[in-house]
Short mmCIF file of C-alpha atoms in Angstrom, two decimals:
data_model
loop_
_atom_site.label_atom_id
_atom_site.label_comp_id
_atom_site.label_asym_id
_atom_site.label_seq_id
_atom_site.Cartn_x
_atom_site.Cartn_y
_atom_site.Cartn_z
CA UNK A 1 0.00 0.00 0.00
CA UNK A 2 1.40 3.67 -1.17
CA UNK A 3 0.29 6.19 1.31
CA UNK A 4 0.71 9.82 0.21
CA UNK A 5 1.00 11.59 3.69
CA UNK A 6 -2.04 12.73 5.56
CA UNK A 7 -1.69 15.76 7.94
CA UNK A 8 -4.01 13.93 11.06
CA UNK A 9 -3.03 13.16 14.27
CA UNK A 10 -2.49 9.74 14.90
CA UNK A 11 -3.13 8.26 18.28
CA UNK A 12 -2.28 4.37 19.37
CA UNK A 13 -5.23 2.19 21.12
CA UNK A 14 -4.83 -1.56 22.20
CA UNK A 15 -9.14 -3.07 22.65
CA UNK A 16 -9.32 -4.57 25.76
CA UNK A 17 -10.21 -8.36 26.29
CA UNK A 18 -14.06 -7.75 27.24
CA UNK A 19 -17.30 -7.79 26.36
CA UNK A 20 -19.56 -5.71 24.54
CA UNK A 21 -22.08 -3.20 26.12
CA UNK A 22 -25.49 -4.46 25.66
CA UNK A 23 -27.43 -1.93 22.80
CA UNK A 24 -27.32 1.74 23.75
CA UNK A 25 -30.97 2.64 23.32
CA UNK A 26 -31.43 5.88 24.95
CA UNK A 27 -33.21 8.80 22.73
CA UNK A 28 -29.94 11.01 21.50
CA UNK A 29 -30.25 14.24 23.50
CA UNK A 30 -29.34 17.66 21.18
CA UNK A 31 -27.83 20.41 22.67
CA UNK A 32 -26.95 23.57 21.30
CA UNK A 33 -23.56 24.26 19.98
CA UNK A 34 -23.57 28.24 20.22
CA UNK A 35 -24.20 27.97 24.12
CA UNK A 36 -21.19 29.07 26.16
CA UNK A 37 -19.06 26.21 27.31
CA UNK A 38 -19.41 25.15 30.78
CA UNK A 39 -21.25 28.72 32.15
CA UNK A 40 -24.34 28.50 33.84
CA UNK A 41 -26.80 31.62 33.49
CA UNK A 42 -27.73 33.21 36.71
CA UNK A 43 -30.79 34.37 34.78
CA UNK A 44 -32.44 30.95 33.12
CA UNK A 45 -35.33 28.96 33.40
CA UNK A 46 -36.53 26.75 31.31
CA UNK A 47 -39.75 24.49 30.71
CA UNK A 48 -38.11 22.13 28.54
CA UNK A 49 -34.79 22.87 27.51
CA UNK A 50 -33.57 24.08 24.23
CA UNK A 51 -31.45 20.55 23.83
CA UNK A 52 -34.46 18.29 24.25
CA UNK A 53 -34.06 17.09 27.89
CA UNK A 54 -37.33 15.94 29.22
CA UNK A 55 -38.93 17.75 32.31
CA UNK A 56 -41.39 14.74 33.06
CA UNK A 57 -44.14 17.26 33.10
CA UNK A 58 -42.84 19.74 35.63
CA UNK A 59 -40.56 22.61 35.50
CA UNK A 60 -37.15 21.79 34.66
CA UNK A 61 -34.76 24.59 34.73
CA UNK A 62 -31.20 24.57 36.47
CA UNK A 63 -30.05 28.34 37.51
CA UNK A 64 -27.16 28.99 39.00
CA UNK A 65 -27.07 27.79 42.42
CA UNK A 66 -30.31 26.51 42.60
CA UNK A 67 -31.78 23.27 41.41
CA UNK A 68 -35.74 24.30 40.67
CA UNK A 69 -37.95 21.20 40.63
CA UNK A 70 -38.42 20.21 43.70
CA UNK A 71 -36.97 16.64 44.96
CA UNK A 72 -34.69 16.51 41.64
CA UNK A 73 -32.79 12.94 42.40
CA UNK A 74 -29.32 11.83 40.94
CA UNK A 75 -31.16 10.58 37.47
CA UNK A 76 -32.17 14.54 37.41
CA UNK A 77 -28.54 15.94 37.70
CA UNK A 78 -27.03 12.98 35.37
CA UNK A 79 -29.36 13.50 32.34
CA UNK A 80 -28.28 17.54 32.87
CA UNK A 81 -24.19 16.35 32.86
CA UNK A 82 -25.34 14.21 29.68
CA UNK A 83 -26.79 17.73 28.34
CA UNK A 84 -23.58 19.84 29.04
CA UNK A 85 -21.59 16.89 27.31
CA UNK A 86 -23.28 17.38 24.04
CA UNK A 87 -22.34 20.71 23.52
CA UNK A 88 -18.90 19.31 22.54
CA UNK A 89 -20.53 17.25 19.78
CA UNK A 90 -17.74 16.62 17.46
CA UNK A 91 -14.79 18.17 18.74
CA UNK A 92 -13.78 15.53 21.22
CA UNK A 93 -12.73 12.72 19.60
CA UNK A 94 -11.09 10.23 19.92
CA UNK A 95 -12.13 11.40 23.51
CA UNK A 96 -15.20 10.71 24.64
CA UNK A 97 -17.86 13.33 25.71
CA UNK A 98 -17.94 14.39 29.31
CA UNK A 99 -20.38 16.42 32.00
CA UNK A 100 -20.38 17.58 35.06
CA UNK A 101 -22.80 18.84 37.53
CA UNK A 102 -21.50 19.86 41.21
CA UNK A 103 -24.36 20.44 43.61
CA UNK A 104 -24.53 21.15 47.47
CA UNK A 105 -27.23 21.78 49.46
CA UNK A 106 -29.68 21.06 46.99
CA UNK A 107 -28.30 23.74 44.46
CA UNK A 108 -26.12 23.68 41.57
CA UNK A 109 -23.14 25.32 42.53
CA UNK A 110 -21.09 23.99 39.21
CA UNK A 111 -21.52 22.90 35.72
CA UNK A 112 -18.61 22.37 33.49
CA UNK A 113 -17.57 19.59 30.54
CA UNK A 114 -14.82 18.65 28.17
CA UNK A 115 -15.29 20.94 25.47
CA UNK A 116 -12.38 19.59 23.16
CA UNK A 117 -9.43 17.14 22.68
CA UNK A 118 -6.78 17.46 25.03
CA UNK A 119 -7.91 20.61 26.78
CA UNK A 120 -9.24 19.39 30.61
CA UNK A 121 -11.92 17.50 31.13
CA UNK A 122 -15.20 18.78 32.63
CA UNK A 123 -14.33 17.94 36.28
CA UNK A 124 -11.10 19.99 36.54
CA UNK A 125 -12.71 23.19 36.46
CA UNK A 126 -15.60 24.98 38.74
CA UNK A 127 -17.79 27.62 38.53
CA UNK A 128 -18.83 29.96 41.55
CA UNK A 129 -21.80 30.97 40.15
CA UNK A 130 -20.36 34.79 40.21
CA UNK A 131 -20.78 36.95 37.15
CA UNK A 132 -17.40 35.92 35.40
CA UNK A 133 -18.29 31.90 35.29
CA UNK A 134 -15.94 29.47 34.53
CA UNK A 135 -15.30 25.49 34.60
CA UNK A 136 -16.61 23.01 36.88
CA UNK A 137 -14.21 22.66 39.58
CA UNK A 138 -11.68 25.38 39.13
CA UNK A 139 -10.41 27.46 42.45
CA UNK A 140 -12.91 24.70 43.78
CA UNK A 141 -12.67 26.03 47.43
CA UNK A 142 -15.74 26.08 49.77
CA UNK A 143 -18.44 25.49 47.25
CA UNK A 144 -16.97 22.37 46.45
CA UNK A 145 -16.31 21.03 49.64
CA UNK A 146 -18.84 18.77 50.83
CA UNK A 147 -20.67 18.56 47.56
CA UNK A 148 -21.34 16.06 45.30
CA UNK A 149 -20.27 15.88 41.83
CA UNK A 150 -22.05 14.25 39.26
CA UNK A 151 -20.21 12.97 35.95
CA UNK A 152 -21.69 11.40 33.35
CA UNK A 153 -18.02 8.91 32.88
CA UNK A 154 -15.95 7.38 35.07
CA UNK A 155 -13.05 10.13 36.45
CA UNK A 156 -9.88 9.06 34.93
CA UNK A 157 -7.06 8.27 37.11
CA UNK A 158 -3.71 8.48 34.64
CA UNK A 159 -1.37 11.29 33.66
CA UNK A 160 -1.82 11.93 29.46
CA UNK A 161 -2.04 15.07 27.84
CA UNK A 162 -4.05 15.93 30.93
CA UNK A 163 -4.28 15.64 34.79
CA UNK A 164 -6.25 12.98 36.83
CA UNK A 165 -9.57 14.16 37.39
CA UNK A 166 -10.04 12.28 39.74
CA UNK A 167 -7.19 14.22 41.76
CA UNK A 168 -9.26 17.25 40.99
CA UNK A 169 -11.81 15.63 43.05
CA UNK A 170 -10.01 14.69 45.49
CA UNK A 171 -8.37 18.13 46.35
CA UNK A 172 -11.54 20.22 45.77
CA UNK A 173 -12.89 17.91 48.86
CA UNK A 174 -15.84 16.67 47.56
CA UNK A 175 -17.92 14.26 49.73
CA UNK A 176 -19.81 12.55 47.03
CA UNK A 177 -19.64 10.96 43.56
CA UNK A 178 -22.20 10.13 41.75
CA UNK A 179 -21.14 8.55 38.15
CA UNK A 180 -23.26 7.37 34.80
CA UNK A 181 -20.77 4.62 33.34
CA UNK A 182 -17.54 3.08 34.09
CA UNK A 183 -14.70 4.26 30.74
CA UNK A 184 -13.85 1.08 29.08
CA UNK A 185 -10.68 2.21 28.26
CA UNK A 186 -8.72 -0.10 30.39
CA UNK A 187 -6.03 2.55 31.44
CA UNK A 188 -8.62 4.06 33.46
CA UNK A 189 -11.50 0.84 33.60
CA UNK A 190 -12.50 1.70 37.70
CA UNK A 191 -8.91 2.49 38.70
CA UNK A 192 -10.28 6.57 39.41
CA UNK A 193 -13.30 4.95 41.12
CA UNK A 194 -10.93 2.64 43.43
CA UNK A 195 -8.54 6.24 44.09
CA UNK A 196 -11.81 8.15 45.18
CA UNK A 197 -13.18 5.52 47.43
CA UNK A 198 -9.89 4.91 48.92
CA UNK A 199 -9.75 8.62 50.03
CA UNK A 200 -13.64 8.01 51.72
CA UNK A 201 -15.55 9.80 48.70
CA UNK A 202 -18.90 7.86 48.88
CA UNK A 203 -19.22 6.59 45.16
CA UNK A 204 -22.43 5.80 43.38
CA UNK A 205 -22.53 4.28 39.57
CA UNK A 206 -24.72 3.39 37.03
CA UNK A 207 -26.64 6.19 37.15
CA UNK A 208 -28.80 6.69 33.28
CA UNK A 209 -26.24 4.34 32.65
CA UNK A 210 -27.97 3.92 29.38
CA UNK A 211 -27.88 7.07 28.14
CA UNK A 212 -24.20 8.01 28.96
CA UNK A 213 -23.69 4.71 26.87
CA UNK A 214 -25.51 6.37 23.90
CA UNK A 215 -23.66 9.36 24.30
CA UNK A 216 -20.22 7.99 23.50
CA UNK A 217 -21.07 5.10 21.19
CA UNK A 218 -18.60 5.28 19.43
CA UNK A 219 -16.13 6.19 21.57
CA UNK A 220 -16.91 2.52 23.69
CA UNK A 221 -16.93 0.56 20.41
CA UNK A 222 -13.50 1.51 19.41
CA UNK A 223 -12.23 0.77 23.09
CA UNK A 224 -13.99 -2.72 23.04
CA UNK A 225 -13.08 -3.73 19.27
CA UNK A 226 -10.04 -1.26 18.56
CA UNK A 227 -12.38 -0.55 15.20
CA UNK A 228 -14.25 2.92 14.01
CA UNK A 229 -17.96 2.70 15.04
CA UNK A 230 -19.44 2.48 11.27
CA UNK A 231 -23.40 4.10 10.50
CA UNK A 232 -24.53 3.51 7.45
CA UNK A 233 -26.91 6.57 5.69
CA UNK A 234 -29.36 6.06 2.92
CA UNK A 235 -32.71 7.40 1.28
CA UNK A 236 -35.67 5.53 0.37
CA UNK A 237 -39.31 6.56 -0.88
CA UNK A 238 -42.33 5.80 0.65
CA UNK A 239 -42.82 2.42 -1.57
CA UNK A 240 -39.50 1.75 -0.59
CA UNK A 241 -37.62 2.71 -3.35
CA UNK A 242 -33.69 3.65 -3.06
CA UNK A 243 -33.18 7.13 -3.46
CA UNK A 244 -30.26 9.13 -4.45
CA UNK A 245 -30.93 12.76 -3.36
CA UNK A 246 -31.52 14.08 0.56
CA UNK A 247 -35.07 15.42 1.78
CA UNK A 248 -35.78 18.99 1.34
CA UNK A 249 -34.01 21.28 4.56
CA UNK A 250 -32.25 18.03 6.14
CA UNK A 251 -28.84 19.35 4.97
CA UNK A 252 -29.34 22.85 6.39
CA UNK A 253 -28.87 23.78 10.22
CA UNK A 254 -31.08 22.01 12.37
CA UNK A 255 -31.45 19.32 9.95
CA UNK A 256 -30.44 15.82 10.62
CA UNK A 257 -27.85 15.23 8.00
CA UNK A 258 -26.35 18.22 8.95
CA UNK A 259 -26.24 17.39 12.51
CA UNK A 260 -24.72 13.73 11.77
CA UNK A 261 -21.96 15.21 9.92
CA UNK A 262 -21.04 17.07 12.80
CA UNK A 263 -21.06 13.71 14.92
CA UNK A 264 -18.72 11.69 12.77
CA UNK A 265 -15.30 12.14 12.63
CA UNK A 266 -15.73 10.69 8.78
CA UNK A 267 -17.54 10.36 6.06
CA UNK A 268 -17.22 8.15 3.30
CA UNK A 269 -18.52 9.27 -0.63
CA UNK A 270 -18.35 7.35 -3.95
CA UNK A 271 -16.51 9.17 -6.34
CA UNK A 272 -19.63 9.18 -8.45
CA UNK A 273 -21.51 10.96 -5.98
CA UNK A 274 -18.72 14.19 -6.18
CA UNK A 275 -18.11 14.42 -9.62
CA UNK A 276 -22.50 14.76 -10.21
CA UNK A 277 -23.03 16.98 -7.76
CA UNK A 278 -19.76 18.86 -7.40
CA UNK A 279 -19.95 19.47 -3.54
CA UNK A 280 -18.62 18.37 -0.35
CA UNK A 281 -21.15 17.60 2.24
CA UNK A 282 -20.77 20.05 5.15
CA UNK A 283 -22.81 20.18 8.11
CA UNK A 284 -24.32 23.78 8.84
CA UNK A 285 -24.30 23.68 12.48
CA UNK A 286 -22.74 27.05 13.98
CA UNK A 287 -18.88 26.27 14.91
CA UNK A 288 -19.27 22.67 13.52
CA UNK A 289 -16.25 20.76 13.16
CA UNK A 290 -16.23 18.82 9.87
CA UNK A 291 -15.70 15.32 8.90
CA UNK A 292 -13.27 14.09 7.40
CA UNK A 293 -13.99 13.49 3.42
CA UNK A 294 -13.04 9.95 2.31
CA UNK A 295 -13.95 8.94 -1.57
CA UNK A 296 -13.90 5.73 -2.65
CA UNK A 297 -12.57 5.45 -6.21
CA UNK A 298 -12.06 1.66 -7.35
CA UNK A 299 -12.06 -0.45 -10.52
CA UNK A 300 -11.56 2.60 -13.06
CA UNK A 301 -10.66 2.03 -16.41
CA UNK A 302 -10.24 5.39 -16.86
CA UNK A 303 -8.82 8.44 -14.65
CA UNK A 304 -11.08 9.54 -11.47
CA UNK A 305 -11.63 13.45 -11.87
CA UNK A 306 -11.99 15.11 -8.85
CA UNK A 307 -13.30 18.44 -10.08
CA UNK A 308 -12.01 21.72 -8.06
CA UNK A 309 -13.58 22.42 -5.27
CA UNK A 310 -14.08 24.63 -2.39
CA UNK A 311 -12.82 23.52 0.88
CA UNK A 312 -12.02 25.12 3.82
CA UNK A 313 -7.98 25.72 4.27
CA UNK A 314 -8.17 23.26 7.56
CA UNK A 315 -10.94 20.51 6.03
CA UNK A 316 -9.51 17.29 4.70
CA UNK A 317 -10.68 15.58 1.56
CA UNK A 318 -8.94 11.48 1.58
CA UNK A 319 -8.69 9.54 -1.83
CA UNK A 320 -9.00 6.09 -1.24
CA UNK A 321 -7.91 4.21 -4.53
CA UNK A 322 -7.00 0.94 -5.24
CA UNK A 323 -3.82 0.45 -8.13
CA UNK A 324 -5.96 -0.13 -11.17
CA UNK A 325 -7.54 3.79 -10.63
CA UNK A 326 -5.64 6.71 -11.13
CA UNK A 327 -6.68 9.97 -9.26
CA UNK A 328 -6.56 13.62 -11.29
CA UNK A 329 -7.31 16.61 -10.38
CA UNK A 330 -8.60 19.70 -12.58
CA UNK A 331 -6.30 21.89 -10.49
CA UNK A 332 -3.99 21.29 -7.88
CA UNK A 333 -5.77 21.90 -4.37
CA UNK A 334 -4.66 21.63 -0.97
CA UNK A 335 -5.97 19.33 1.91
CA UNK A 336 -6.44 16.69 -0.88
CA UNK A 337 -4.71 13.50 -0.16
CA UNK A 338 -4.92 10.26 -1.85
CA UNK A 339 -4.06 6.68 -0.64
CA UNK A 340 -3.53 3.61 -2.69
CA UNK A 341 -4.24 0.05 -1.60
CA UNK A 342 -3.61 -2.90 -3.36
CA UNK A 343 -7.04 -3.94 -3.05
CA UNK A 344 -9.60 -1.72 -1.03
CA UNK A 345 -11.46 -3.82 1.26
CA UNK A 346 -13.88 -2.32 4.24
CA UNK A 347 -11.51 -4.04 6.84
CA UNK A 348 -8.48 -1.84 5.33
CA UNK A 349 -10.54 1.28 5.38
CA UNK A 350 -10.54 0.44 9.00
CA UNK A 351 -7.35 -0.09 9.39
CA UNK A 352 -6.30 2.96 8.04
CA UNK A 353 -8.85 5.34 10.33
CA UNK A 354 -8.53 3.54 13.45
CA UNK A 355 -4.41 4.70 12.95
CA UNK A 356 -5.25 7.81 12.27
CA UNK A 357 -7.41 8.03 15.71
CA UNK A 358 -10.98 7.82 13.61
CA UNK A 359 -13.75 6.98 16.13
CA UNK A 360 -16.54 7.15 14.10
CA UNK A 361 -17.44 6.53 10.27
CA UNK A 362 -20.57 7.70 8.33
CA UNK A 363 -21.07 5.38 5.26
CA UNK A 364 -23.43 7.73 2.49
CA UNK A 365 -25.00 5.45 -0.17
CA UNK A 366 -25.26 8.39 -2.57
CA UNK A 367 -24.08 8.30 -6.00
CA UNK A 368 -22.86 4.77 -7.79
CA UNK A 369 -23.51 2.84 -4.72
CA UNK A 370 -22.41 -0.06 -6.59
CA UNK A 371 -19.13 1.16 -5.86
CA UNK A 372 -19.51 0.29 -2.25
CA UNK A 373 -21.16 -3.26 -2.82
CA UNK A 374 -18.28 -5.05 -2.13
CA UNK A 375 -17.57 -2.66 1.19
CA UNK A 376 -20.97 -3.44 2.29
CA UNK A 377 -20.51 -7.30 1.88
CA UNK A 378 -17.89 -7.03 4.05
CA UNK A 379 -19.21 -5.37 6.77
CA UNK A 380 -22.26 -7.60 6.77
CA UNK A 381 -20.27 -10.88 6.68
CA UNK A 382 -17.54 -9.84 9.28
CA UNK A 383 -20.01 -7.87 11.73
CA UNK A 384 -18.13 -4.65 10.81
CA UNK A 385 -21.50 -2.65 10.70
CA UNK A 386 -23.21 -1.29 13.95
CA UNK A 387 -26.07 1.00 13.20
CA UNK A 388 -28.46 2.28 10.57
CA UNK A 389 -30.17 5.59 9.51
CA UNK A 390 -33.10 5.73 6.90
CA UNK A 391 -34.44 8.73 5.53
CA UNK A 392 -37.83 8.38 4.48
CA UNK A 393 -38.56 10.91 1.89
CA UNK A 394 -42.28 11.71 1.20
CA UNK A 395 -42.14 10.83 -2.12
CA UNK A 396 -43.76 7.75 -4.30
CA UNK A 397 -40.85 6.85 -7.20
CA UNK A 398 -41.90 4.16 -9.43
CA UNK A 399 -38.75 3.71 -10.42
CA UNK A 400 -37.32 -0.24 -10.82
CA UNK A 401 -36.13 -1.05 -7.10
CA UNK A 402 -32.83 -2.86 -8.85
CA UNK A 403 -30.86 0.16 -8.06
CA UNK A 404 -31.01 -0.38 -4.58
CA UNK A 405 -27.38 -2.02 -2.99
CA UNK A 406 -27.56 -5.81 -3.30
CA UNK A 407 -25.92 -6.49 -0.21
CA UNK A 408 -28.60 -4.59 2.08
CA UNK A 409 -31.65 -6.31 0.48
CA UNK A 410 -29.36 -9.36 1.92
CA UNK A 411 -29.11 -7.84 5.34
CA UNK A 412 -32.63 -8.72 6.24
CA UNK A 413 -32.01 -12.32 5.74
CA UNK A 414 -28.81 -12.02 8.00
CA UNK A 415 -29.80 -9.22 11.14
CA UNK A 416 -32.39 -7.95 12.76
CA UNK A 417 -32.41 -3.83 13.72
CA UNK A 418 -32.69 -3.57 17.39
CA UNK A 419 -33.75 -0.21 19.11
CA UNK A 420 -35.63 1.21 16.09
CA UNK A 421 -36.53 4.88 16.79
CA UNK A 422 -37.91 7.40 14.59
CA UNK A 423 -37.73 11.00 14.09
CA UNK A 424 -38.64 13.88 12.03
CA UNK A 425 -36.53 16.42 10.36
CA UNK A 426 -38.59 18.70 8.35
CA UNK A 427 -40.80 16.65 5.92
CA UNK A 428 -38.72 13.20 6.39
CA UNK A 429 -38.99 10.49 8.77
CA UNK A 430 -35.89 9.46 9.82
CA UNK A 431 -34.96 6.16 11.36
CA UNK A 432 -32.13 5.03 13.11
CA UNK A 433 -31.45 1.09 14.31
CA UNK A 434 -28.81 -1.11 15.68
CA UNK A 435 -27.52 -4.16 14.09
#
């Protein structure tokens, strides 16, 4: 394999020996990206809140300092450290997300989480409620002491790019803490739960363990198999037709194609489905941090032609080809890179991300998609694949149904979706299932 150079960072995992989580089946919980990171507003109330948290029919809102429905209970404070977390959708990885709720008294005193990739995680900072907030735990002092923190993953316990923050705990002299899942990663895997109890912190787990599950998917799969979590995308009519064109408004802000682009770290195009339409996906989300571009070219008998096109000086567009395909361009263009394997198989793909620290892969069946058929093959018959997302489009196309990928009229022979949940975005229904 000839690998022109790619400018990512590359990070090193080894999978663990253990299990698989059982299926993360929460509801995905949107939060909004333009909110401040880790302030609380002295001023706020809310109903319901602006990220989709459920209130359970009463009043939900969090202000700073005080926590206003009455006889809120550790489930209450977890789902709101699950909230913070999302805010950082996208600009974490290979991270996972992280909240963090400190409350004392019965008030918040604290909200913080990790907003980004080797910055500090939500625990290590703290907010005072005063009219300059900051992070979490921060100058923790009396308002931390004798509290209880709630985070939604285990505290870490190891020296990286990073402090312990489970130290942080520790020396902000917090009574209490109250956590949603245990990290698989095994360099922390209960070792910062074993340092806090050995101190006396009173330690409570599990909490919406579910839902802090769903929250870093991806993020568990690739610590359990060492392999990107892999989604695969595709349209259909109402009759069931394959479609290859998105809904009306799904790509633009608030949309859900343009909110899964800004959850994957990639996403993977035919070459086809550049050269018709002669754009790069993008999500529209304000501050989104983009995917990484990967195009499949294969099996050419003539030269791929990437037309020019406009991409942002730090976005990345990847070339996957295998030696029989040659790659031009119409005009040389930066942040293009092209790799060439000897054969391209799904497992290689793989390969190849999970070096370059990819936790998460969005496979869109737009364009040729028989030039993923073999891809998808693959995935099915080595259990590559975890999760699906159908748009529904309301349209009836009469068109033959043979266009639709070979290997996924297979699937339903093979798997069964598990945790089928719909949505809408605009018009479309979309649905999204585990294999």
């Amino acid at each position: 394999m000839q690998v022109q150079t790619l400018s990512l960072q590359s990070y090193t995992l080894s999978p663990p020996t253990v299990s698989l989580p059982q299926q993360l089946s929460s509801k995905l919980l949107r939060s909004n990206p333009n909110s401040n990171s880790g302030f609380c507003n002295p001023l706020r109330r809310m109903s319901k809140s602006p990220n989709g948290l459920r209130s359970h029919g009463k009043s939900v809102g969090v202000t700073c300092g005080v926590a206003q429905e009455a006889g809120a209970d550790d489930g209450f404070y977890m789902r709101r450290c699950v909230e913070l977390a999302r805010k950082a959708i996208g600009f974490t990885s290979p991270n996972p997300m992280v909240g963090c709720v400190i409350v004392k008294d019965g008030k918040v005193v604290g909200e913080g989480f990790h907003p980004k990739a080797g910055q500090p995680h939500a625990e290590i900072k703290k907010s005072k409620c005063q009219m300059l907030q900051v992070f979490a735990l921060r100058d923790a002092g009396d308002l931390a002491e004798n509290a209880t923190a709630y985070v939604s993953l285990e505290p870490c316990n190891h020296y990286g790019r990073t402090p312990p923050c489970s130290e942080a705990l520790i020396k902000a002299k917090v009574k209490k803490v109250v956590v949603g899942m245990v990290d698989p990663n095994p360099i922390v895997a209960s070792k910062g739960l074993d340092r806090l109890r050995d101190v006396g912190i009173d330690v409570t787990t599990g909490v919406e363990e579910e839902l802090c599950k769903r929250l870093n998917e991806a993020y568990i799969h690739r610590m359990l198999t060492g392999n990107p979590f892999i989604t695969i995308r595709y349209s259909i009519s109402v009759n069931g037709n394959f479609l290859d064109q998105l809904g009306q408004g799904v790509a633009e802000s608030g949309g859900y194609y343009s909110q899964l682009l800004q959850e994957y770290d990639a996403v993977i195009l035919s070459s086809s489905a550049i050269m018709e339409n002669v754009s790069i996906p993008a999500s529209q989300e304000a501050g989104a941090n983009q995917p990484l571009r990967i195009i499949i070219a294969r099996d050419s008998t003539s030269p791929i032609q990437i037309p020019a096109l406009t991409v942002e000086p730090t976005d990345k567009l990847l070339v996957f080809a295998d030696k029989e395909t040659s790659v031009e361009l119409e005009r040389a263009q930066t942040g293009i890179e092209t790799v060439v394997f000897d054969q391209i198989s799904l497992s290689a793909i793989l390969e190849y991300c999970n070096s370059q620290g990819i936790c998460s892969v969005l496979f869109d069946l737009k364009g040729n998609v028989s030039d993923f058929e073999e891809l998808l093959q693959d995935g099915i018959e080595q259990n590559l694949l975890q999760k699906i997302v159908v748009e529904v489009l309301p349209l009836w196309d009469e068109n033959d149904v043979g266009n639709f990928p070979v290997a996924l009229k297979s699937l339903s022979k093979r798997v069964e979706l598990k945790n089928l949940q719909p949505k809408i975005s605009n018009e479309n229904v979309v649905l999204e299932g585990y294999l």
